[in-house]
Coordinates of N, CA and C in Angstrom, one line a residue:
T15 N 0.8 -1.2 0.0 CA 0.0 0.0 0.0 C 0.9 1.2 0.0
E16 N 0.3 2.4 -0.3 CA 1.0 3.6 -0.3 C 1.5 4.0 1.1
G17 N 0.8 3.6 2.1 CA 1.2 3.8 3.5 C 2.5 3.0 3.8
D18 N 2.6 1.8 3.3 CA 3.8 1.0 3.5 C 5.0 1.6 2.8
L19 N 4.7 2.1 1.6 CA 5.8 2.7 0.8 C 6.3 4.0 1.5
R20 N 5.4 4.8 2.0 CA 5.8 6.0 2.8 C 6.6 5.7 4.0
A21 N 6.2 4.6 4.7 CA 6.9 4.2 5.9 C 8.3 3.7 5.5
A22 N 8.4 3.0 4.4 CA 9.8 2.5 3.9 C 10.6 3.7 3.5
Y23 N 10.0 4.7 2.9 CA 10.7 5.9 2.5 C 11.3 6.6 3.7
Q24 N 10.5 6.7 4.7 CA 11.0 7.4 5.9 C 12.2 6.6 6.6
K25 N 12.1 5.3 6.5 CA 13.2 4.4 7.1 C 14.5 4.7 6.3
V26 N 14.4 4.8 5.0 CA 15.6 5.1 4.2 C 16.1 6.5 4.6
L27 N 15.3 7.5 4.7 CA 15.8 8.8 5.2 C 16.4 8.7 6.5
D28 N 15.8 7.9 7.4 CA 16.4 7.8 8.8 C 17.7 7.2 8.8
V29 N 17.9 6.2 7.9 CA 19.2 5.5 7.8 C 20.3 6.5 7.4
F30 N 20.0 7.3 6.3 CA 21.0 8.2 5.9 C 21.3 9.3 6.9
E31 N 20.2 9.7 7.6 CA 20.4 10.7 8.7 C 21.3 10.2 9.8
S32 N 21.1 8.9 10.2 CA 21.8 8.4 11.3 C 23.3 8.2 11.0
H33 N 23.6 8.1 9.7 CA 25.0 7.9 9.2 C 25.6 9.2 8.6
N34 N 24.9 10.3 8.9 CA 25.4 11.7 8.6 C 25.6 11.8 7.0
V35 N 24.6 11.3 6.3 CA 24.6 11.5 4.8 C 23.5 12.3 4.5
P36 N 23.7 13.6 4.2 CA 22.6 14.6 4.0 C 21.9 14.3 2.6
V37 N 20.6 14.0 2.7 CA 19.8 13.8 1.5 C 18.5 14.5 1.7
S38 N 17.7 14.7 0.6 CA 16.4 15.3 0.6 C 15.5 14.6 -0.3
R39 N 14.2 14.9 -0.2 CA 13.2 14.3 -1.2 C 13.3 15.1 -2.5
P40 N 13.3 14.4 -3.6 CA 13.1 15.2 -4.9 C 11.8 15.8 -4.9
D41 N 11.7 16.8 -5.8 CA 10.4 17.6 -6.0 C 9.3 16.6 -6.5
P42 N 8.3 16.3 -5.7 CA 7.3 15.4 -6.2 C 6.5 15.9 -7.4
A43 N 6.6 17.2 -7.7 CA 5.9 17.7 -8.9 C 6.6 17.3 -10.2
T44 N 7.9 17.0 -10.1 CA 8.7 16.6 -11.3 C 9.0 15.1 -11.4
T45 N 9.0 14.4 -10.3 CA 9.3 13.0 -10.3 C 8.6 12.3 -9.1
S46 N 8.3 11.0 -9.2 CA 7.7 10.3 -8.2 C 8.8 10.0 -7.1
L47 N 8.4 10.0 -5.8 CA 9.3 9.6 -4.8 C 9.5 8.1 -4.7
F48 N 8.4 7.4 -5.1 CA 8.5 5.9 -5.1 C 7.5 5.3 -6.1
E49 N 7.9 4.2 -6.5 CA 7.0 3.4 -7.4 C 7.1 1.9 -7.0
Q50 N 6.1 1.2 -7.3 CA 6.1 -0.2 -7.0 C 5.6 -1.1 -8.1
G51 N 6.2 -2.3 -8.1 CA 5.8 -3.4 -9.1 C 5.5 -4.6 -8.3
P52 N 5.3 -5.7 -9.0 CA 4.9 -7.0 -8.3 C 5.9 -7.4 -7.2
G53 N 7.2 -7.3 -7.5 CA 8.2 -7.9 -6.5 C 9.1 -6.8 -6.0
F54 N 9.2 -5.6 -6.5 CA 10.1 -4.6 -6.1 C 9.4 -3.3 -5.9
Y55 N 10.1 -2.4 -5.2 CA 9.6 -1.0 -5.3 C 10.9 -0.1 -5.3
T56 N 10.7 1.1 -5.8 CA 11.9 2.0 -5.9 C 11.6 3.2 -5.0
I57 N 12.7 3.8 -4.5 CA 12.7 5.0 -3.7 C 13.8 5.9 -4.3
R58 N 13.4 7.2 -4.4 CA 14.3 8.2 -5.0 C 14.7 9.2 -3.9
V59 N 16.0 9.4 -3.7 CA 16.4 10.4 -2.8 C 17.5 11.3 -3.5
K60 N 17.6 12.5 -3.1 CA 18.4 13.5 -3.7 C 19.6 13.8 -2.8
P61 N 20.8 13.6 -3.2 CA 22.0 13.9 -2.3 C 22.1 15.4 -2.2
S62 N 22.4 15.9 -1.0 CA 22.6 17.3 -0.8 C 23.9 17.8 -1.6
A63 N 24.0 19.1 -1.8 CA 25.1 19.6 -2.6 C 26.5 19.2 -2.0
G64 N 27.4 18.7 -2.8 CA 28.7 18.3 -2.3 C 28.8 16.8 -1.8
V65 N 27.6 16.1 -1.7 CA 27.6 14.8 -1.2 C 27.8 13.8 -2.4
P66 N 28.9 13.0 -2.4 CA 29.1 12.1 -3.6 C 28.1 11.0 -3.6
I67 N 27.7 10.5 -4.7 CA 26.8 9.4 -4.9 C 27.2 8.2 -4.1
S68 N 28.5 8.0 -4.1 CA 29.1 6.8 -3.4 C 28.7 6.8 -1.9
S69 N 28.5 8.0 -1.3 CA 28.1 8.0 0.1 C 26.7 7.4 0.3
L70 N 25.9 7.5 -0.8 CA 24.5 6.9 -0.7 C 24.6 5.4 -1.0
T71 N 25.2 5.1 -2.2 CA 25.2 3.7 -2.7 C 26.1 2.8 -1.8
G72 N 27.0 3.4 -1.0 CA 27.8 2.6 -0.1 C 27.1 2.2 1.2
K73 N 25.8 2.6 1.3 CA 25.1 2.3 2.5 C 24.0 1.3 2.3
T74 N 24.1 0.4 1.2 CA 23.1 -0.5 0.9 C 22.9 -1.6 2.0
E75 N 24.0 -1.9 2.7 CA 23.9 -2.9 3.8 C 23.2 -2.3 5.0
E76 N 23.4 -1.0 5.2 CA 22.7 -0.3 6.3 C 21.2 -0.2 5.9
L77 N 20.9 0.0 4.6 CA 19.5 0.1 4.2 C 18.9 -1.3 4.4
K78 N 19.6 -2.3 4.1 CA 19.0 -3.7 4.3 C 18.7 -3.9 5.7
L79 N 19.5 -3.4 6.6 CA 19.3 -3.6 8.0 C 18.1 -2.8 8.5
G80 N 18.0 -1.5 8.0 CA 16.9 -0.7 8.4 C 15.6 -1.1 7.9
L81 N 15.6 -1.7 6.7 CA 14.4 -2.2 6.1 C 14.1 -3.7 6.4
E82 N 14.9 -4.3 7.2 CA 14.8 -5.6 7.7 C 14.7 -6.7 6.6
L83 N 15.6 -6.5 5.6 CA 15.6 -7.4 4.5 C 16.5 -8.6 4.9
S84 N 16.2 -9.7 4.2 CA 17.1 -10.9 4.4 C 18.4 -10.8 3.7
R85 N 19.3 -11.6 4.0 CA 20.7 -11.5 3.4 C 20.6 -11.8 1.9
N86 N 19.6 -12.6 1.4 CA 19.5 -12.9 0.0 C 18.8 -11.8 -0.8
Q87 N 18.2 -10.8 -0.2 CA 17.5 -9.7 -0.8 C 18.5 -8.6 -1.1
E88 N 18.9 -8.4 -2.3 CA 19.8 -7.4 -2.6 C 19.2 -6.1 -3.1
I89 N 19.7 -4.9 -2.7 CA 19.3 -3.6 -3.2 C 20.1 -3.2 -4.3
R90 N 19.5 -2.8 -5.4 CA 20.2 -2.2 -6.6 C 20.0 -0.7 -6.6
H91 N 20.9 0.0 -7.3 CA 20.8 1.4 -7.4 C 21.3 2.0 -8.7
Y92 N 20.8 3.1 -9.0 CA 21.2 3.8 -10.3 C 20.8 5.3 -10.1
S93 N 21.4 6.1 -11.0 CA 21.1 7.6 -11.0 C 20.1 7.9 -12.1
D94 N 19.2 8.7 -11.8 CA 18.1 9.1 -12.8 C 17.5 10.4 -12.4
R95 N 17.6 11.3 -13.4 CA 16.9 12.7 -13.3 C 17.2 13.4 -12.0
G96 N 18.5 13.5 -11.7 CA 18.9 14.2 -10.5 C 18.7 13.6 -9.2
A97 N 18.4 12.3 -9.2 CA 18.2 11.6 -7.9 C 18.9 10.2 -8.0
V98 N 19.2 9.6 -6.8 CA 19.6 8.3 -6.7 C 18.4 7.4 -6.4
V99 N 18.3 6.3 -7.3 CA 17.1 5.5 -7.2 C 17.6 4.1 -6.6
F100 N 16.9 3.7 -5.5 CA 17.2 2.4 -4.9 C 16.0 1.5 -5.3
E101 N 16.4 0.3 -5.8 CA 15.4 -0.7 -6.2 C 15.4 -1.8 -5.1
I102 N 14.3 -1.9 -4.4 CA 14.3 -2.7 -3.1 C 13.3 -3.8 -3.3
P103 N 13.7 -5.1 -3.0 CA 12.8 -6.2 -3.1 C 11.8 -6.1 -2.0
K104 N 10.6 -6.6 -2.3 CA 9.5 -6.6 -1.3 C 9.6 -7.8 -0.5
Q105 N 9.0 -7.8 0.7 CA 8.8 -8.9 1.5 C 7.7 -9.8 0.9
A106 N 7.7 -11.1 1.2 CA 6.8 -12.1 0.6 C 5.4 -11.7 0.7
D107 N 5.0 -11.1 1.8 CA 3.6 -10.8 2.0 C 3.2 -9.5 1.4
Q108 N 4.2 -8.8 0.8 CA 3.9 -7.5 0.1 C 3.8 -7.7 -1.4
R109 N 4.2 -8.8 -1.9 CA 4.2 -9.0 -3.4 C 2.8 -9.3 -3.9
Y110 N 2.5 -9.0 -5.1 CA 1.3 -9.3 -5.8 C 1.5 -10.0 -7.1
L111 N 0.5 -10.8 -7.5 CA 0.6 -11.5 -8.8 C 0.2 -10.7 -9.9
V112 N 0.8 -10.9 -11.1 CA 0.3 -10.3 -12.3 C -0.4 -11.4 -13.1
I113 N -1.7 -11.2 -13.3 CA -2.6 -12.2 -14.0 C -2.3 -12.2 -15.5
A114 N -2.1 -13.4 -16.0 CA -1.8 -13.6 -17.4 C -2.9 -13.0 -18.3
E115 N -4.1 -13.3 -18.0 CA -5.2 -12.8 -18.8 C -5.2 -11.2 -18.8
D116 N -4.8 -10.6 -17.7 CA -4.7 -9.1 -17.7 C -3.6 -8.7 -18.6
L117 N -2.5 -9.3 -18.6 CA -1.4 -9.0 -19.5 C -1.9 -9.1 -21.0
W118 N -2.5 -10.2 -21.3 CA -3.0 -10.4 -22.7 C -4.0 -9.3 -23.1
S119 N -4.8 -8.9 -22.2 CA -5.8 -7.9 -22.6 C -5.2 -6.5 -22.8
R120 N -4.1 -6.2 -22.1 CA -3.4 -4.9 -22.2 C -2.3 -4.9 -23.2
A121 N -1.8 -6.0 -23.6 CA -0.6 -6.0 -24.5 C -0.9 -5.5 -25.9
E122 N 0.1 -4.9 -26.5 CA 0.0 -4.5 -27.9 C 0.8 -5.5 -28.7
W123 N 0.0 -6.3 -29.4 CA 0.6 -7.5 -30.2 C 1.1 -7.0 -31.5
P124 N 2.4 -7.0 -31.8 CA 2.9 -6.6 -33.1 C 2.3 -7.5 -34.2
A125 N 1.8 -6.9 -35.3 CA 1.2 -7.6 -36.4 C 2.3 -8.5 -37.1
G126 N 1.9 -9.7 -37.3 CA 2.7 -10.6 -38.1 C 4.0 -11.1 -37.4
E127 N 4.1 -10.9 -36.1 CA 5.3 -11.2 -35.3 C 5.0 -12.2 -34.2
L128 N 5.9 -12.9 -33.8 CA 5.8 -13.9 -32.7 C 6.2 -13.3 -31.4
Y129 N 5.2 -12.8 -30.7 CA 5.4 -12.0 -29.5 C 4.6 -12.6 -28.3
A130 N 5.2 -12.5 -27.1 CA 4.6 -13.0 -25.9 C 4.8 -12.1 -24.7
P131 N 3.8 -11.5 -24.1 CA 4.0 -10.8 -22.9 C 4.3 -11.7 -21.7
I132 N 5.2 -11.3 -20.8 CA 5.6 -12.2 -19.7 C 5.5 -11.6 -18.4
G133 N 5.2 -10.3 -18.3 CA 5.1 -9.6 -17.0 C 5.1 -8.1 -17.1
E134 N 5.3 -7.4 -16.0 CA 5.3 -6.0 -16.0 C 6.4 -5.5 -15.2
D135 N 6.9 -4.3 -15.5 CA 8.0 -3.7 -14.7 C 7.5 -2.9 -13.6
I136 N 8.4 -2.2 -12.9 CA 8.0 -1.4 -11.7 C 7.0 -0.3 -12.0
A137 N 7.1 0.2 -13.2 CA 6.2 1.3 -13.6 C 4.8 0.8 -14.2
G138 N 4.7 -0.6 -14.2 CA 3.4 -1.1 -14.7 C 3.4 -1.3 -16.2
N139 N 4.5 -1.1 -16.9 CA 4.6 -1.3 -18.3 C 4.8 -2.8 -18.6
I140 N 4.1 -3.3 -19.6 CA 4.2 -4.7 -20.0 C 5.6 -5.0 -20.6
I141 N 6.2 -6.1 -20.1 CA 7.4 -6.6 -20.6 C 7.1 -7.9 -21.4
G142 N 7.7 -7.9 -22.6 CA 7.4 -9.1 -23.5 C 8.6 -9.5 -24.3
I143 N 8.5 -10.6 -24.9 CA 9.6 -11.2 -25.8 C 9.1 -11.3 -27.2
N144 N 9.9 -10.7 -28.1 CA 9.5 -10.7 -29.5 C 10.5 -11.7 -30.2
F145 N 9.9 -12.9 -30.5 CA 10.8 -13.9 -31.1 C 11.0 -13.7 -32.5
S146 N 10.3 -12.7 -33.1 CA 10.6 -12.4 -34.5 C 11.8 -11.4 -34.7
S147 N 12.2 -10.9 -33.6 CA 13.3 -10.0 -33.6 C 14.6 -10.7 -33.9
S148 N 15.5 -10.1 -34.6 CA 16.8 -10.7 -34.9 C 17.7 -10.8 -33.7
T149 N 17.3 -10.1 -32.6 CA 18.1 -10.1 -31.4 C 17.7 -11.2 -30.4
S150 N 16.6 -11.9 -30.7 CA 16.1 -12.9 -29.8 C 15.5 -14.1 -30.5
P151 N 16.3 -14.8 -31.3 CA 15.8 -16.0 -32.0 C 15.8 -17.2 -31.0
H152 N 16.6 -17.1 -30.0 CA 16.6 -18.2 -29.0 C 16.5 -17.6 -27.6
L153 N 16.1 -18.4 -26.7 CA 15.9 -18.0 -25.3 C 16.3 -19.0 -24.3
L154 N 17.2 -18.6 -23.4 CA 17.6 -19.5 -22.3 C 17.0 -19.0 -21.0
I155 N 16.3 -19.9 -20.3 CA 15.7 -19.6 -19.0 C 16.5 -20.4 -18.0
A156 N 17.2 -19.6 -17.0 CA 18.0 -20.3 -16.0 C 17.7 -19.8 -14.7
G157 N 17.9 -20.6 -13.6 CA 17.7 -20.2 -12.3 C 17.8 -21.3 -11.3
A158 N 17.8 -21.0 -10.1 CA 17.9 -22.1 -9.0 C 16.5 -22.8 -8.9
T159 N 16.6 -24.0 -8.3 CA 15.4 -24.8 -8.1 C 14.3 -24.0 -7.3
G160 N 13.1 -24.0 -7.9 CA 12.0 -23.4 -7.2 C 11.9 -21.9 -7.5
Q161 N 12.7 -21.4 -8.4 CA 12.7 -19.9 -8.7 C 11.7 -19.5 -9.9
G162 N 11.0 -20.5 -10.4 CA 10.0 -20.1 -11.4 C 10.3 -20.4 -12.9
K163 N 11.3 -21.2 -13.2 CA 11.6 -21.4 -14.6 C 10.5 -22.1 -15.3
S164 N 9.9 -23.1 -14.7 CA 8.7 -23.7 -15.4 C 7.5 -22.8 -15.6
V165 N 7.3 -22.0 -14.6 CA 6.2 -21.0 -14.7 C 6.5 -20.0 -15.8
A166 N 7.7 -19.6 -15.9 CA 8.1 -18.6 -16.9 C 7.9 -19.2 -18.3
L167 N 8.3 -20.5 -18.5 CA 8.2 -21.1 -19.8 C 6.7 -21.3 -20.1
E168 N 5.9 -21.8 -19.2 CA 4.5 -22.0 -19.4 C 3.8 -20.6 -19.8
T169 N 4.2 -19.6 -19.1 CA 3.6 -18.3 -19.3 C 3.9 -17.8 -20.8
I170 N 5.1 -18.1 -21.2 CA 5.5 -17.7 -22.6 C 4.7 -18.5 -23.6
L171 N 4.6 -19.9 -23.4 CA 3.9 -20.7 -24.3 C 2.4 -20.4 -24.3
R172 N 1.8 -20.1 -23.2 CA 0.4 -19.8 -23.1 C 0.1 -18.5 -23.8
G173 N 1.0 -17.5 -23.6 CA 0.9 -16.3 -24.3 C 0.9 -16.4 -25.8
L174 N 1.8 -17.2 -26.3 CA 1.9 -17.5 -27.8 C 0.6 -18.1 -28.3
C175 N 0.2 -19.1 -27.5 CA -1.0 -19.9 -27.9 C -2.3 -19.0 -27.8
H176 N -2.3 -18.1 -26.9 CA -3.5 -17.2 -26.7 C -3.7 -16.3 -28.0
K177 N -2.6 -15.8 -28.5 CA -2.7 -14.9 -29.6 C -2.8 -15.6 -31.0
H178 N -2.0 -16.7 -31.1 CA -1.9 -17.4 -32.4 C -2.7 -18.7 -32.4
G179 N -3.6 -18.9 -33.4 CA -4.3 -20.1 -33.4 C -3.5 -21.3 -33.9
P180 N -4.0 -22.5 -33.8 CA -3.3 -23.7 -34.2 C -2.9 -23.7 -35.7
E181 N -3.6 -23.0 -36.5 CA -3.2 -22.9 -37.9 C -2.0 -22.0 -38.1
E182 N -1.7 -21.1 -37.1 CA -0.6 -20.2 -37.3 C 0.7 -20.7 -36.5
L183 N 0.4 -21.4 -35.4 CA 1.5 -21.7 -34.5 C 1.5 -23.2 -34.1
R184 N 2.6 -23.9 -34.3 CA 2.7 -25.3 -34.0 C 3.8 -25.5 -32.9
L185 N 3.6 -26.2 -31.9 CA 4.5 -26.5 -30.9 C 5.1 -27.9 -30.9
H186 N 6.5 -27.9 -30.9 CA 7.2 -29.2 -30.8 C 7.8 -29.1 -29.4
L187 N 7.4 -30.0 -28.5 CA 7.9 -29.9 -27.1 C 8.6 -31.2 -26.7
V188 N 9.6 -30.9 -25.9 CA 10.4 -32.0 -25.2 C 10.4 -31.7 -23.7
D189 N 10.0 -32.7 -22.9 CA 9.9 -32.5 -21.5 C 10.7 -33.6 -20.8
P190 N 12.0 -33.4 -20.5 CA 12.8 -34.5 -19.9 C 12.2 -35.0 -18.5
K191 N 11.7 -34.1 -17.8 CA 11.1 -34.5 -16.5 C 9.8 -35.3 -16.6
G192 N 9.1 -35.0 -17.7 CA 7.8 -35.7 -17.9 C 6.7 -35.1 -17.0
T193 N 6.9 -34.0 -16.4 CA 5.9 -33.4 -15.5 C 5.6 -32.0 -15.7
E194 N 6.5 -31.3 -16.5 CA 6.4 -29.8 -16.6 C 5.4 -29.3 -17.7
L195 N 5.2 -30.1 -18.8 CA 4.5 -29.7 -19.9 C 3.2 -30.5 -20.2
L196 N 2.8 -31.3 -19.1 CA 1.6 -32.1 -19.3 C 0.4 -31.4 -19.7
H197 N 0.3 -30.1 -19.3 CA -0.9 -29.3 -19.6 C -1.1 -29.1 -21.1
F198 N 0.0 -29.3 -21.9 CA -0.1 -29.1 -23.3 C -0.4 -30.4 -24.1
E199 N -0.6 -31.5 -23.4 CA -0.8 -32.8 -24.1 C -2.0 -32.7 -25.0
E200 N -3.1 -32.1 -24.6 CA -4.3 -32.0 -25.3 C -4.5 -30.7 -26.1
D201 N -3.4 -29.9 -26.1 CA -3.5 -28.5 -26.7 C -3.5 -28.7 -28.2
L202 N -4.3 -28.0 -28.9 CA -4.4 -28.1 -30.4 C -3.2 -27.5 -31.1
H203 N -2.4 -26.8 -30.4 CA -1.2 -26.3 -31.0 C 0.0 -27.3 -31.0
L204 N -0.2 -28.4 -30.3 CA 0.9 -29.4 -30.2 C 1.0 -30.2 -31.5
E205 N 2.2 -30.3 -32.0 CA 2.5 -31.0 -33.2 C 3.0 -32.4 -32.7
G206 N 2.4 -33.5 -33.1 CA 2.8 -34.8 -32.7 C 2.5 -35.0 -31.2
R207 N 3.5 -35.6 -30.5 CA 3.4 -35.8 -29.1 C 4.6 -35.2 -28.3
I208 N 4.4 -35.0 -27.1 CA 5.5 -34.4 -26.3 C 6.6 -35.5 -26.1
G209 N 7.9 -35.1 -26.4 CA 9.0 -36.0 -26.2 C 9.5 -36.0 -24.8
F210 N 10.0 -37.2 -24.3 CA 10.4 -37.3 -22.9 C 11.8 -37.8 -22.7
D211 N 12.5 -38.2 -23.8 CA 13.9 -38.7 -23.6 C 14.8 -38.2 -24.7
S212 N 16.1 -38.6 -24.7 CA 17.0 -38.1 -25.6 C 16.7 -38.6 -27.1
D213 N 16.2 -39.8 -27.2 CA 15.8 -40.2 -28.6 C 14.6 -39.4 -29.1
D214 N 13.7 -39.0 -28.2 CA 12.6 -38.2 -28.7 C 13.1 -36.8 -29.1
A215 N 14.1 -36.3 -28.3 CA 14.6 -35.0 -28.6 C 15.3 -34.9 -29.9
I216 N 16.1 -36.0 -30.2 CA 16.8 -36.1 -31.5 C 15.8 -36.1 -32.6
A217 N 14.8 -36.9 -32.5 CA 13.8 -37.0 -33.5 C 13.1 -35.7 -33.8
V218 N 12.7 -35.0 -32.7 CA 12.1 -33.7 -32.8 C 13.0 -32.7 -33.5
L219 N 14.2 -32.6 -33.0 CA 15.2 -31.6 -33.6 C 15.5 -32.0 -35.0
G220 N 15.5 -33.2 -35.4 CA 15.8 -33.6 -36.8 C 14.7 -33.1 -37.7
G221 N 13.4 -33.3 -37.2 CA 12.3 -32.7 -38.0 C 12.3 -31.2 -38.1
L222 N 12.7 -30.6 -37.1 CA 12.8 -29.1 -37.1 C 13.9 -28.6 -38.0
V223 N 15.0 -29.3 -38.1 CA 16.1 -28.9 -39.0 C 15.5 -29.0 -40.5
E224 N 14.8 -30.0 -40.8 CA 14.2 -30.1 -42.1 C 13.2 -29.0 -42.4
E225 N 12.4 -28.7 -41.4 CA 11.5 -27.5 -41.5 C 12.2 -26.2 -41.7
M226 N 13.3 -26.0 -41.0 CA 14.1 -24.8 -41.1 C 14.7 -24.7 -42.5
Q227 N 15.2 -25.8 -43.1 CA 15.7 -25.7 -44.5 C 14.6 -25.4 -45.5
Q228 N 13.4 -25.9 -45.3 CA 12.3 -25.6 -46.1 C 11.9 -24.1 -46.0
R229 N 12.0 -23.6 -44.8 CA 11.7 -22.1 -44.6 C 12.7 -21.3 -45.3
Y230 N 14.0 -21.7 -45.2 CA 15.0 -20.9 -45.9 C 14.8 -20.8 -47.4
L231 N 14.3 -21.9 -47.9 CA 14.0 -21.9 -49.4 C 12.8 -21.0 -49.7
R232 N 11.8 -21.0 -48.8 CA 10.7 -20.0 -49.0 C 11.2 -18.6 -48.8
F233 N 12.0 -18.3 -47.9 CA 12.6 -17.0 -47.7 C 13.3 -16.5 -49.0
K234 N 14.1 -17.4 -49.5 CA 14.8 -17.1 -50.7 C 13.9 -16.8 -51.9
R235 N 12.8 -17.6 -52.0 CA 11.9 -17.4 -53.1 C 11.2 -16.0 -53.0
F236 N 10.9 -15.6 -51.8 CA 10.2 -14.3 -51.6 C 11.2 -13.1 -51.3
R237 N 12.5 -13.5 -51.3 CA 13.6 -12.5 -51.2 C 13.4 -11.7 -49.8
V238 N 13.3 -12.5 -48.8 CA 13.2 -11.9 -47.4 C 14.1 -12.6 -46.5
N239 N 14.4 -12.0 -45.4 CA 15.3 -12.6 -44.4 C 14.7 -12.6 -43.0
S240 N 13.4 -12.5 -42.9 CA 12.8 -12.5 -41.6 C 11.4 -13.1 -41.7
L241 N 10.9 -13.7 -40.6 CA 9.6 -14.3 -40.6 C 8.5 -13.2 -40.7
A242 N 8.8 -12.1 -40.0 CA 7.8 -11.0 -40.0 C 7.6 -10.5 -41.5
R243 N 8.6 -10.4 -42.3 CA 8.4 -9.9 -43.7 C 7.8 -11.0 -44.5
Y244 N 8.1 -12.3 -44.2 CA 7.5 -13.3 -45.0 C 6.0 -13.4 -44.7
N245 N 5.6 -13.2 -43.5 CA 4.2 -13.2 -43.1 C 3.4 -12.1 -43.7
N246 N 4.1 -11.0 -44.1 CA 3.4 -9.9 -44.7 C 3.6 -9.9 -46.2
H247 N 2.9 -10.8 -46.8 CA 3.1 -11.1 -48.3 C 2.9 -9.9 -49.2
D248 N 2.1 -8.9 -48.7 CA 1.9 -7.7 -49.5 C 3.1 -6.9 -49.7
D249 N 4.1 -7.1 -48.8 CA 5.3 -6.3 -48.9 C 6.4 -6.9 -49.7
V250 N 6.2 -8.2 -50.1 CA 7.3 -8.9 -50.8 C 6.7 -9.5 -52.1
T251 N 7.7 -9.8 -53.0 CA 7.3 -10.4 -54.3 C 8.1 -11.6 -54.5
P252 N 7.5 -12.8 -54.8 CA 8.3 -14.0 -55.1 C 9.1 -13.8 -56.4
E253 N 10.2 -14.5 -56.4 CA 11.0 -14.5 -57.6 C 10.4 -15.3 -58.7

């Protein structure tokens, strides 16, 4: 709540005051003092004249102590518009979920491109992945056990399936655990069956290599180098 954020803001000011680091509140007419997202919130403070930024950023451990954060909760910081911004993780009971259906209803889906919204940032802006971009043809999801890798993958796949019908999008899936992608067994987007071992993976990848070669031939015929341009046939002419 806003009351919790104001209380946290005061704790931050108190920490700097107790360590003789003069700071002030930025003008709220020009910038927000704090913002919050699902898992983090930001606090902006303005160093007084002559106070180096390092005097503020060097107090992150003291801020963790004052805000009663755990040792695994790290505070990040950066400078922005005349203030030092601290990005602070929320406690478990302060976090809120972002509902996938809400993301889908608010997202701006690029025409003819393979895009999936995956969450929102601290300012409430939707964050998504555009697989049609030349900068993201592949995606690696990594993290410790229990940190949400499977949830992230399912969110991406569900987002793709929500926007694109089975006639537009086909999924080839391999699930070594045999437990993470069971929800897609009856999905109309699934091509064939879900693979579960190395032999299945080799067979699936072999078929995808053949499909890739066929797509390269189509790209060559239409003189394009991206899926987005190929999907927009009005902009291209076959040889």
